[in-house]
Coordinates of C-alpha atoms in Angstrom, one line a residue:
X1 CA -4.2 25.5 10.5
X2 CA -0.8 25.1 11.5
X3 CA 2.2 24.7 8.7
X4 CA 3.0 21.0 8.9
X5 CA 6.4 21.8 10.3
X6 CA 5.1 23.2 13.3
X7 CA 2.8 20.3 13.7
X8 CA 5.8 17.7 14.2
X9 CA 8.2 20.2 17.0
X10 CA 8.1 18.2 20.3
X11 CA 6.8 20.8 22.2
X12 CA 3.9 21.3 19.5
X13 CA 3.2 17.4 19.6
X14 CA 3.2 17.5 23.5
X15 CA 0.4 20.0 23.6
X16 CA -1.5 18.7 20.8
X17 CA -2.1 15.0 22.6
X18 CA -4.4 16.8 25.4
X19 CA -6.3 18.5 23.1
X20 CA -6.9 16.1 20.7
X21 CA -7.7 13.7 23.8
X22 CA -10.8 16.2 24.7
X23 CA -11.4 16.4 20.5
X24 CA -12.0 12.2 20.9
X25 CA -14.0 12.9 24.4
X26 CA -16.5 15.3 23.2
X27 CA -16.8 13.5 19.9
X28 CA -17.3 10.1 22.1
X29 CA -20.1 11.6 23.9
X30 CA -21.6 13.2 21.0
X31 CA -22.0 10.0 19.2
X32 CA -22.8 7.8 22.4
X33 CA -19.8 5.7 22.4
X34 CA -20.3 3.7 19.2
X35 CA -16.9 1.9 20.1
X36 CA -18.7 0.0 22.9
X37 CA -21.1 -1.2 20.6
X38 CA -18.6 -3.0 17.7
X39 CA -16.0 -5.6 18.0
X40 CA -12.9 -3.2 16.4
X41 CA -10.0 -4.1 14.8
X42 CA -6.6 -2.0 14.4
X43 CA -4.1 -2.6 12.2
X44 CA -1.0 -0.1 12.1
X45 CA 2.6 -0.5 10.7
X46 CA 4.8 0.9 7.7
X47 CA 3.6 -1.1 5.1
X48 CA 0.5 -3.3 4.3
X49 CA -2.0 -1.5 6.6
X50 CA -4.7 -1.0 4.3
X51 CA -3.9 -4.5 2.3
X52 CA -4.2 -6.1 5.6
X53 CA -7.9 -4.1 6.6
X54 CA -8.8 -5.6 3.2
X55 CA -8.5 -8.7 3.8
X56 CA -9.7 -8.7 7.4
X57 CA -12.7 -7.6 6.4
X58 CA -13.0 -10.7 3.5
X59 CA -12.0 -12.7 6.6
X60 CA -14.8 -11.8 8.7
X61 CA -17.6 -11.6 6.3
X62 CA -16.3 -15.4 5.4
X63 CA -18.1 -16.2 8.9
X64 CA -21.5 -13.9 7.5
X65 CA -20.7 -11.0 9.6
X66 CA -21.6 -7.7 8.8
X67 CA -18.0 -5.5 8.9
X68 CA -17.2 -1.9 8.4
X69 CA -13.8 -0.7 7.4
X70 CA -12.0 2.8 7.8
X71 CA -8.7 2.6 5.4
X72 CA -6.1 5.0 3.4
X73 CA -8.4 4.6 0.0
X74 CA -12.0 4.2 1.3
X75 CA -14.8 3.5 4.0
X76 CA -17.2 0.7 4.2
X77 CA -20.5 -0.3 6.3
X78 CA -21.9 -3.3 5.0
X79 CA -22.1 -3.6 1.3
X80 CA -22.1 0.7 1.0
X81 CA -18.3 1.5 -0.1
X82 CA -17.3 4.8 -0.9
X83 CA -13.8 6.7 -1.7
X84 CA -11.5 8.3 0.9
X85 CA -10.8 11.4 -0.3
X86 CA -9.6 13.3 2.3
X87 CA -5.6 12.0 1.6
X88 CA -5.4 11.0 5.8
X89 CA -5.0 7.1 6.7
X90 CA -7.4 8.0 9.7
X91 CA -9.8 10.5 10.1
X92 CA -9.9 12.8 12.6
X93 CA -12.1 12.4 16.0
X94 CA -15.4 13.9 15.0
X95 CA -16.0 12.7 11.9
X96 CA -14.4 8.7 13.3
X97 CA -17.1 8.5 16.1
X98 CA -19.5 10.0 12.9
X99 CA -18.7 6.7 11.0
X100 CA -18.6 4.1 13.8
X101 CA -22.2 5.5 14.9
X102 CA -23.4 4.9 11.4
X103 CA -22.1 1.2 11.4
X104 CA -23.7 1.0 14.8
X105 CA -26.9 2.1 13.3
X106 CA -26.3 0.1 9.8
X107 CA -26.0 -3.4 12.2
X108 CA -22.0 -3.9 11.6
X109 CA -20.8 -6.3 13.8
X110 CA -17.4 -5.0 13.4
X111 CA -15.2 -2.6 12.4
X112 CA -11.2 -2.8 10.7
X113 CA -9.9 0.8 11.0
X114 CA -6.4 1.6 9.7
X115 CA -4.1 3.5 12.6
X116 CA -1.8 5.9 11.8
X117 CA 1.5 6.9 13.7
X118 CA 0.5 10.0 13.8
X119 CA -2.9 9.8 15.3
X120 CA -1.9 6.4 17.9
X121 CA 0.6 9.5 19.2
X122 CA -2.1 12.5 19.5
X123 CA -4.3 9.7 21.3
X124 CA -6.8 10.2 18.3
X125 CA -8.4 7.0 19.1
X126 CA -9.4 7.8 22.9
X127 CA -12.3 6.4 24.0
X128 CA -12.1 3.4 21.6
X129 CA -11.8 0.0 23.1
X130 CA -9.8 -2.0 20.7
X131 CA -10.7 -5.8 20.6
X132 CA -7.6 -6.7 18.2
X133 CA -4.0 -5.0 17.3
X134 CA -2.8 -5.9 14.4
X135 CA 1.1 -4.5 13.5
X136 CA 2.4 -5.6 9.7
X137 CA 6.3 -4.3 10.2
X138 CA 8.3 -1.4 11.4
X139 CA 10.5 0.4 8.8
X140 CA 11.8 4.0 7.8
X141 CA 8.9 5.9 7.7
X142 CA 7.9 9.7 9.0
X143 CA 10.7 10.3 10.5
X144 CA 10.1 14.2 10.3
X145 CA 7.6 13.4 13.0
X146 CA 8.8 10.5 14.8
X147 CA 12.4 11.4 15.9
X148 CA 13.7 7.6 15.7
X149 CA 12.4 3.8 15.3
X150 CA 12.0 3.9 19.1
X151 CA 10.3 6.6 19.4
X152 CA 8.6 5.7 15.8
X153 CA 7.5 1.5 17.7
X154 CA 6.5 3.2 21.3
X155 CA 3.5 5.1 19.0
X156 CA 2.6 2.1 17.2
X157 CA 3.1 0.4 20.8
X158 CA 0.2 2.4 21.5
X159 CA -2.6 0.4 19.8
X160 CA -1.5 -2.9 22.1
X161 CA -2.0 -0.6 25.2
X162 CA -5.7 0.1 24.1
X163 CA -6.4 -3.6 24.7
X164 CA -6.1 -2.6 28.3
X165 CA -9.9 -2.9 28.7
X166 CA -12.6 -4.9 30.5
X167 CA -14.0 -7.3 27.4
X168 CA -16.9 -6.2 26.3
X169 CA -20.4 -8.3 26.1
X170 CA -21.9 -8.2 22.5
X171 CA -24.9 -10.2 22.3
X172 CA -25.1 -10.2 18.1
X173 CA -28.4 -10.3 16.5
X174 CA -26.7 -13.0 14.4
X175 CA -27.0 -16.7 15.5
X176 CA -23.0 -16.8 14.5
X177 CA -21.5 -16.0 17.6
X178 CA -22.5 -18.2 21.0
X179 CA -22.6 -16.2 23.9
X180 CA -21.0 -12.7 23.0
X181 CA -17.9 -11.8 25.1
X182 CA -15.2 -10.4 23.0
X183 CA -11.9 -11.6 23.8
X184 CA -8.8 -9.2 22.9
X185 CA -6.2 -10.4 20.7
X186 CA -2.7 -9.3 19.3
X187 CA -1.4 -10.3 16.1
X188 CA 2.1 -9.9 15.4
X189 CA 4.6 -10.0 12.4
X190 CA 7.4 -12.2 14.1
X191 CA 9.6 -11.7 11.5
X192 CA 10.0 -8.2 12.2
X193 CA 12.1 -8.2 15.3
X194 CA 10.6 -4.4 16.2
X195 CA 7.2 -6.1 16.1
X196 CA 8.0 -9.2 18.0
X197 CA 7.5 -7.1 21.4
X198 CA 4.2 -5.6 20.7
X199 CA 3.5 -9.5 22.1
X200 CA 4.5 -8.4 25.7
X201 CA 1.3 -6.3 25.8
X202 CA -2.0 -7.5 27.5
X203 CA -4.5 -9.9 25.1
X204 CA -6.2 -12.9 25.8
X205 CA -5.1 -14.4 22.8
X206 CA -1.7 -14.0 20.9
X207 CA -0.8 -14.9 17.3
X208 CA 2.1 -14.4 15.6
X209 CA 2.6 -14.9 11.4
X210 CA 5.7 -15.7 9.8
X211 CA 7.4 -17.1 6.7
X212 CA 10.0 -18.3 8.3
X213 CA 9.6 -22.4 8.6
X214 CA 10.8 -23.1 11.5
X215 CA 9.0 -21.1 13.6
X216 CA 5.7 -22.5 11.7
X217 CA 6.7 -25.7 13.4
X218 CA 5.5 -24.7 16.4
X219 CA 2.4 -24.4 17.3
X220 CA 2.9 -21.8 20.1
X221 CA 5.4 -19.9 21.5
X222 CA 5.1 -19.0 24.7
X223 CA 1.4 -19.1 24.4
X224 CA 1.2 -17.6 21.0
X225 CA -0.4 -19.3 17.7
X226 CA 1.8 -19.5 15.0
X227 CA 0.4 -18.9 11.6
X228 CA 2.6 -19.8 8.6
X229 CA 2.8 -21.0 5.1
X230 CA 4.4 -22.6 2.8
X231 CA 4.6 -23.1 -1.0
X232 CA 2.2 -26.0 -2.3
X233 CA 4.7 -25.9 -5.5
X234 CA 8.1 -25.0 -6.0
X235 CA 9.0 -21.4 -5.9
X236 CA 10.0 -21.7 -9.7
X237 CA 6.4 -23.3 -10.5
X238 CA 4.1 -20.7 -8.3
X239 CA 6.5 -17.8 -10.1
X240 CA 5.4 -18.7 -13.5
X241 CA 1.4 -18.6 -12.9
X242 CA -0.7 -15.4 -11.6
X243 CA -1.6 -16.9 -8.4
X244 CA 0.3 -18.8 -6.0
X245 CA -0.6 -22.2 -4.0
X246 CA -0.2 -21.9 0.0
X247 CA -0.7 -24.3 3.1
X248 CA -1.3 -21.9 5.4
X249 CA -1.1 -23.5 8.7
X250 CA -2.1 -22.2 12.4
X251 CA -1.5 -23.9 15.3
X252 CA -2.1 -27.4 14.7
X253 CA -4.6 -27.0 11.7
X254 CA -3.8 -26.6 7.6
X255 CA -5.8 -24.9 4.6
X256 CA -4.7 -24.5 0.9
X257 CA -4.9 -20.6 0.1
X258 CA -5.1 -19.4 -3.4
X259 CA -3.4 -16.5 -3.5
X260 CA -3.8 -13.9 -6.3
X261 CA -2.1 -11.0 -4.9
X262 CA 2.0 -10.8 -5.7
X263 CA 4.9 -10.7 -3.3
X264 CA 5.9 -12.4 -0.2
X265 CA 4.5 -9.1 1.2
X266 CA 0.9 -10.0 0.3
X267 CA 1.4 -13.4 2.1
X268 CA 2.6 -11.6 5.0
X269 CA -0.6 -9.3 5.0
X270 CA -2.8 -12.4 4.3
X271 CA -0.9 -14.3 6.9
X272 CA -2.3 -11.2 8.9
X273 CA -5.3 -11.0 8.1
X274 CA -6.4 -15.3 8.6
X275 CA -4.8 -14.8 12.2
X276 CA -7.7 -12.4 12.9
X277 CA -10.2 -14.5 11.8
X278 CA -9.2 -17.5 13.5
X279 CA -9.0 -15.4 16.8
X280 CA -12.5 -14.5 16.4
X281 CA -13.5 -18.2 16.3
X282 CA -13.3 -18.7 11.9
X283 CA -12.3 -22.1 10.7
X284 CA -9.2 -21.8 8.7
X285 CA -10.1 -23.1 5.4
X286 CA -13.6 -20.7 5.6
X287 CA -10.8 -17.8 5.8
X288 CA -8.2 -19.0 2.6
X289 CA -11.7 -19.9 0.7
X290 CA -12.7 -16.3 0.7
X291 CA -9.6 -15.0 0.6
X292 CA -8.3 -17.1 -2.4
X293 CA -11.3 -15.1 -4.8
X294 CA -9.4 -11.6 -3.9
X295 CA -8.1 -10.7 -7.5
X296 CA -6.4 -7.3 -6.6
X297 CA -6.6 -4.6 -4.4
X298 CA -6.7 -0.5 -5.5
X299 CA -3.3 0.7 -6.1
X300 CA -1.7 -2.0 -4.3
X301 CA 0.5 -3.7 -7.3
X302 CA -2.2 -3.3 -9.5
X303 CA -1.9 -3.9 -13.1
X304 CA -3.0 -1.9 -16.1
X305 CA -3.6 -4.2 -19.0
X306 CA -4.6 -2.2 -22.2
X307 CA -3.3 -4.9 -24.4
X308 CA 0.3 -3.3 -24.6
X309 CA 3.0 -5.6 -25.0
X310 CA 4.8 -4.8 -22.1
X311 CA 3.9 -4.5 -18.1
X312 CA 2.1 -1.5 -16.0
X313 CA 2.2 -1.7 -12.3
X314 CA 0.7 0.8 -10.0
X315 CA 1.4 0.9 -6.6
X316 CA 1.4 3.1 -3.3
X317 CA 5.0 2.2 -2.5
X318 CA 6.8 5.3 -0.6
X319 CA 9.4 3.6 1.5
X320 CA 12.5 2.1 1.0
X321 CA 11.4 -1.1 2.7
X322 CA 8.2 -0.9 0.1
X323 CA 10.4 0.2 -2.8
X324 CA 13.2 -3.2 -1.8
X325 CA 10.0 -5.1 -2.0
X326 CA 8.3 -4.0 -4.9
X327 CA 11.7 -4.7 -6.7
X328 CA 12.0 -8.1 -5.3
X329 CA 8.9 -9.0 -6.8
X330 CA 9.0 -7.6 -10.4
X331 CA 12.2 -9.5 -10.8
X332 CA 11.5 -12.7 -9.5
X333 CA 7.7 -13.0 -11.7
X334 CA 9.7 -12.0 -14.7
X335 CA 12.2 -14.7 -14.5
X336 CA 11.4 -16.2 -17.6
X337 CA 12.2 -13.1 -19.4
X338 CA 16.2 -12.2 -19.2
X339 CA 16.4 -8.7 -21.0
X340 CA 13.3 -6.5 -19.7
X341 CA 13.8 -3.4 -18.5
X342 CA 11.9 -1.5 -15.3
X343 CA 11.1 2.1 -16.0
X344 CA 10.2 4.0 -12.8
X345 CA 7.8 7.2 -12.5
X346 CA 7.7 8.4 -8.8
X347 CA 8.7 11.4 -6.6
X348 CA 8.0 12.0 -3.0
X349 CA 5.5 14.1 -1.0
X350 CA 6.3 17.9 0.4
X351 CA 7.1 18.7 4.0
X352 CA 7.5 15.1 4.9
X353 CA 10.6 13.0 6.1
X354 CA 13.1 14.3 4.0
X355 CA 15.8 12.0 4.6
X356 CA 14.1 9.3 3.2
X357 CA 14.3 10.5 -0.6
X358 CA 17.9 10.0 -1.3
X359 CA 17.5 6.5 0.4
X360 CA 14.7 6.1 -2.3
X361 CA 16.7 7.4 -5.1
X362 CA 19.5 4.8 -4.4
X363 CA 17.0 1.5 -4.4
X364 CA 15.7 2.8 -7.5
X365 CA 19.0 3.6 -9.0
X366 CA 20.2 0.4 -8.3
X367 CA 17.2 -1.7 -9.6
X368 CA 15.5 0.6 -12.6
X369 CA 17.0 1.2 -15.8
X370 CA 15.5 4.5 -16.5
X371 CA 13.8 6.9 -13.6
X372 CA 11.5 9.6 -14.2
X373 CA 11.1 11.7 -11.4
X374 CA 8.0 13.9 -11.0
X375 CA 5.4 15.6 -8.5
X376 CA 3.4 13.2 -6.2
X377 CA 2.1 15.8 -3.6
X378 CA 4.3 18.5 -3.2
X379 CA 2.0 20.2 -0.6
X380 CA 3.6 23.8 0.0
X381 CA 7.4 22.9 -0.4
X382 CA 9.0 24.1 -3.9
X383 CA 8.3 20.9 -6.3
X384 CA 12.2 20.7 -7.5
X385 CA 13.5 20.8 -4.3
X386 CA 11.0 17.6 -3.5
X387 CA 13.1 15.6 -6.9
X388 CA 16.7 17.3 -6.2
X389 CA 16.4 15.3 -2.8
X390 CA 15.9 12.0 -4.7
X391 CA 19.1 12.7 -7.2
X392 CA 21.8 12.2 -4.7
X393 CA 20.8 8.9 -4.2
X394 CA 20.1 8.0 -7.7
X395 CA 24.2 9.3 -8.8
X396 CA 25.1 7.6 -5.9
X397 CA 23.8 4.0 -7.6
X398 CA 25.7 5.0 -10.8
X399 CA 22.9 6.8 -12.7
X400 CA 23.3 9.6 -14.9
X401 CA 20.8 12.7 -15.5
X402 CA 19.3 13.2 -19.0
X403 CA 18.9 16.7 -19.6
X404 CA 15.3 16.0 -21.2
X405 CA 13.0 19.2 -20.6
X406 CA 9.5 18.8 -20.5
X407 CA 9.1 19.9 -23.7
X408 CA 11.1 17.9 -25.0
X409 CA 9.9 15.1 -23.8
X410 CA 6.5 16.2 -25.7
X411 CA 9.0 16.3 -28.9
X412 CA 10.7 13.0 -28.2
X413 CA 7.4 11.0 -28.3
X414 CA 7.0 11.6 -31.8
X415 CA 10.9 11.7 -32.5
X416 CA 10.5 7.9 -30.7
X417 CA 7.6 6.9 -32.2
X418 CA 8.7 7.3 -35.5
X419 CA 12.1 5.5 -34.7
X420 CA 10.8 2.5 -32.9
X421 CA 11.1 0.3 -35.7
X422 CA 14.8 1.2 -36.1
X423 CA 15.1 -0.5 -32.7
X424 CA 16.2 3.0 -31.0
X425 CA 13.3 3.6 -28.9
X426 CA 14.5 3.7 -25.5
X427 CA 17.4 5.8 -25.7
X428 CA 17.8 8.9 -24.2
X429 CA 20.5 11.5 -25.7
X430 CA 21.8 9.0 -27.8
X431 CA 23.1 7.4 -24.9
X432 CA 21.4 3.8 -25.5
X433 CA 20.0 1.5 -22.6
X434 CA 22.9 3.4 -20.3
X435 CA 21.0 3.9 -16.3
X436 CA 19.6 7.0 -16.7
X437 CA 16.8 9.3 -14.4
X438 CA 14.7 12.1 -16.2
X439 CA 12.9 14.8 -14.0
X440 CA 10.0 16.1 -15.5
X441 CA 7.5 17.4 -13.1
X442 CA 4.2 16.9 -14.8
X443 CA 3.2 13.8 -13.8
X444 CA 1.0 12.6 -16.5
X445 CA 4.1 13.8 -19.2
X446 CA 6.0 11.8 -17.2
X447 CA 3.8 8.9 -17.3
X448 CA 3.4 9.4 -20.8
X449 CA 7.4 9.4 -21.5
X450 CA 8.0 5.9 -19.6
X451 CA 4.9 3.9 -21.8
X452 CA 6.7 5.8 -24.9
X453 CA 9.7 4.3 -23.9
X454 CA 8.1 1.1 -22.7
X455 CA 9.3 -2.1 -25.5
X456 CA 7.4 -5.4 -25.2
X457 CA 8.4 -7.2 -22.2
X458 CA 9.5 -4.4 -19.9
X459 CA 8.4 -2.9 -17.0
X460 CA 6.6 0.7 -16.0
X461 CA 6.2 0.8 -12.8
X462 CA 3.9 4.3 -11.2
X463 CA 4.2 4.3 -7.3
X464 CA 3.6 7.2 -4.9
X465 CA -0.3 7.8 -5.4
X466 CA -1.8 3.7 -5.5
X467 CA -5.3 4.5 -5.7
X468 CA -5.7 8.3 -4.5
X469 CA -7.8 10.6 -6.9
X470 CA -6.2 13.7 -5.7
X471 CA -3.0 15.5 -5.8
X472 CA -1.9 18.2 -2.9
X473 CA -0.9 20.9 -4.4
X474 CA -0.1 23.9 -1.9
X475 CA -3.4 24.4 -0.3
X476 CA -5.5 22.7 -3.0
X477 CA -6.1 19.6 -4.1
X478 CA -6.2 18.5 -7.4
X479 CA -8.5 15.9 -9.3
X480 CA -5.9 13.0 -9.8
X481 CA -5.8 9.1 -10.4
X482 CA -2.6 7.3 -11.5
X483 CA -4.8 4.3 -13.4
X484 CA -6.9 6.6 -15.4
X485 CA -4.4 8.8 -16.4
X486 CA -2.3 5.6 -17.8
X487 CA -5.5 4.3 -19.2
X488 CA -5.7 7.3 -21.3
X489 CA -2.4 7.5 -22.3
X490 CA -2.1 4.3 -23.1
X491 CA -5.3 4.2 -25.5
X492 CA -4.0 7.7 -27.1
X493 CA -0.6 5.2 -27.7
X494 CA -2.3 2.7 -29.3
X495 CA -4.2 5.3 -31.3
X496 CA -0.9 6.8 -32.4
X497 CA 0.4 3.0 -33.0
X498 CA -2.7 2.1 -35.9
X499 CA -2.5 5.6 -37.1
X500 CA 0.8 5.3 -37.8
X501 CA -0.4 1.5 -39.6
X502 CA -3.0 2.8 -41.5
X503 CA -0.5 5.7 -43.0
X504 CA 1.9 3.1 -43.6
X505 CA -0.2 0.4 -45.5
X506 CA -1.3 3.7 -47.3
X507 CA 2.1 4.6 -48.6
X508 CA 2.9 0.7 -49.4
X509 CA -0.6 0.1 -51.3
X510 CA 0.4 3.5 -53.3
X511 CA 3.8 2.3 -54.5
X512 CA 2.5 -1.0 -55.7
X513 CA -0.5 1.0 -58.0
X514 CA 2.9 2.9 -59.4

């Protein structure tokens, strides 16, 4: 296998696309095609992609379709859902045309598979006739591969071209869908002016989503349905309770949508997702009904609630765009609240776009109050030289380093422990609530620093691994899930915390027998 840095040199990428063409050819003909056979959705962009393929698949089983799924954390067929563990957003040729030939044989009527830059470029999907394009947003992202946003958009560009196809002619078994031709459609984030010319592309039908009211006016532009929405409450109201009140409305028809998921970014990946389904013939309100009982989604600002007094979010987050987001978000639910603090475990992965980690450091700097830097998936590159490419950014925002060794930071949890009720708990070198980043590398002692530090009220927030069970470490891959690693350490605190109780009722009940 070739070093990953090979793998992104222009001449390298030139001479992979031909061979990965004939990978998806002979993989095609292997497994007779199985494209031909489903209606298949694609959704690519930075952020959201595998938010957005869960939702699109709520969508279309709303309408009692029978929907397989290929995404960043698992695969579906039917009601069968399993892990992805192979740490790729797409798999590769073989075993792709291995999975849509299952969900031919398993009776799926379609299939939402996550795209990837990456593979959209190699022409991994060759010999898949897409029925839908889907695009969420373009922001910074692998730019050790792709050598700028243009060249970055003209990949993802590539998913539009593949509705370039004769439609297909799907008589399903199902007496849901009246007469079985399968238009193409493009769905588009309009407020992402990199997005907005994905619309220029060939589809029969166009939609675009937005937030932005007055474009949700309209009820096309330029032949394209506009889906929007907009609060059923004021912002202050729908900030206070754990799911938000929408009227989502597309083209000239309105739904109330219940949403449960967090962030404006969740409404733009809903928005997303309800545009495909009305292109494949859904009533609206079928679509927010089923959508409106999504409680969470894996590792996509997903809460661990232990009963501690304070907040634990894990997320995938490993832009800046995702980072400016996820900050956005924590800050406007915990309005109500004036003096919480965010305390921020994350690091960045090996080999990959390496200009991106000071710009990560920075948004953190700015926004956390304490950073703890540690491993995520170093890969083969040297694991400190991964964090020292986040510190620039993180000085730049004002921050200081703590000199706390990983040992220490085993000593300071009893040191803090024992001082909590003091009120010093928090403080790092003496140095109070002052900005402050931390590396230490292991990541589940660096977990276990932030929920020591953690009062009631504030916020630990774990982003970089979302709901991936395994770290990449040089050539191996390591057994590794962010929310059961903070489920154990946060039942081993609350151990600490009654033992700590008990001893003390102990001592009090002893002085009054004196």
């Amino acid at each position: 296998m070739l070093p990953y840095a090979l793998t992104v040199h222009p001449a390298i990428r030139w001479l992979r696309r031909p061979f990965k063409m004939a990978q998806a050819f002979v993989a095609c003909a292997v497994f007779g095609f199985p494209g031909r056979k489903l209606r298949i959705v694609g959704v690519t962009g930075t952020d959201g992609k595998t938010t957005t393929v869960h939702l699109t698949v709520k969508a279309l089983e709303s309408a009692g379709y029978t929907v397989g799924a290929i995404s960043t954390i698992h695969f579906q067929v039917g009601t069968k859902l399993w892990t992805n563990r192979s740490k790729l957003t797409t798999p590769g040729p073989w075993e792709l045309q291995k999975l849509l030939a299952h969900m031919v044989r398993a009776g799926c009527h379609y299939v939402v598979l996550e795209c990837s830059s990456h593979r959209l470029d190699q022409e991994g999907f060759w010999g898949i006739p897409f029925d839908v394009a889907v695009i969420t947003n373009i922001t910074r992202e692998h730019f050790d591969y792709h050598k700028d946003f243009d060249d970055y958009a003209r990949a993802k560009r590539r998913l539009f071209m593949a509705l370039r196809h004769p439609a297909k002619q799907l008589p399903f078994r199902k007496n849901i869908d009246p007469g079985g031709r399968v238009p193409t459609a493009a769905v588009v984030n309009l407020d992402d002016e990199r997005c907005r010319p994905m619309l220029e592309e060939q589809a029969e039908r166009k939609y675009g989503f937005t937030l932005q009211a007055d474009r949700g006016k309209l009820t096309a532009n330029g032949g394209t349905t506009i889906v929007t929405a907009r609060p059923a409450a004021s912002p202050h109201q729908l900030s206070a309770v754990s799911s938000q009140l929408y009227i989502v409305r597309a083209g000239e028809r309105e739904a109330l949508l219940d949403l449960k998921l967090p962030g404006r970014f969740n409404l733009q990946n809903a928005l997303a997702a309800i545009a495909v389904g009305i292109s494949q013939g859904i009533a609206l309100a079928q679509i927010t009904r089923e959508l409106s009982d999504v409680e969470r989604i894996p590792g996509r600002m997903d809460q661990v609630k232990e009963g501690q007094p304070f907040t634990v979010i894990i997320d995938y987050a490993v832009t800046p765009a995702a980072f400016e987001a996820l900050y956005a978000e924590i800050r406007n639910s915990k309005f109500e609240i004036r003096n919480f603090r965010i305390i921020h475990v994350f690091g960045a992965a090996g080999g990959r776009d390496r200009g991106k980690r000071p710009l990560l450091g920075e948004i953190a700097g700015r926004h956390a109050n304490l950073v703890i830097l540690a491993d995520e998936d170093p890969y083969s590159e040297d694991p400190e030289h991964i964090l020292r490419g986040i510190e620039p950014g993180l000085v730049a925002a004002g921050m200081r380093s703590a000199t706390l060794s990983e040992d220490a930071a085993l000593r300071s949890t009893a040191i803090m422990n024992d001082s909590s009720a003091a009120g010093d708990r928090g403080a790092v070198s003496g140095e109070g609530d002052r900005k402050q980043f931390l590396r230490i590398r292991d990541r589940r002692l660096a977990i276990r620093e932030a929920l020591n530090r953690a009062k009631s009220g504030d916020v630990v927030l774990v982003t970089g691994k979302g709901a991936e069970e395994t770290m990449a470490l040089g050539d191996q891959r390591i057994p590794w899930n962010d929310r059961k690693v903070i489920t154990e350490e946060l039942m081993s605190l609350r151990g600490a915390s009654a033992t700590r109780k008990s001893s003390d009722g102990d001592e009090i009940a002893s002085l009054h027998s004196q």
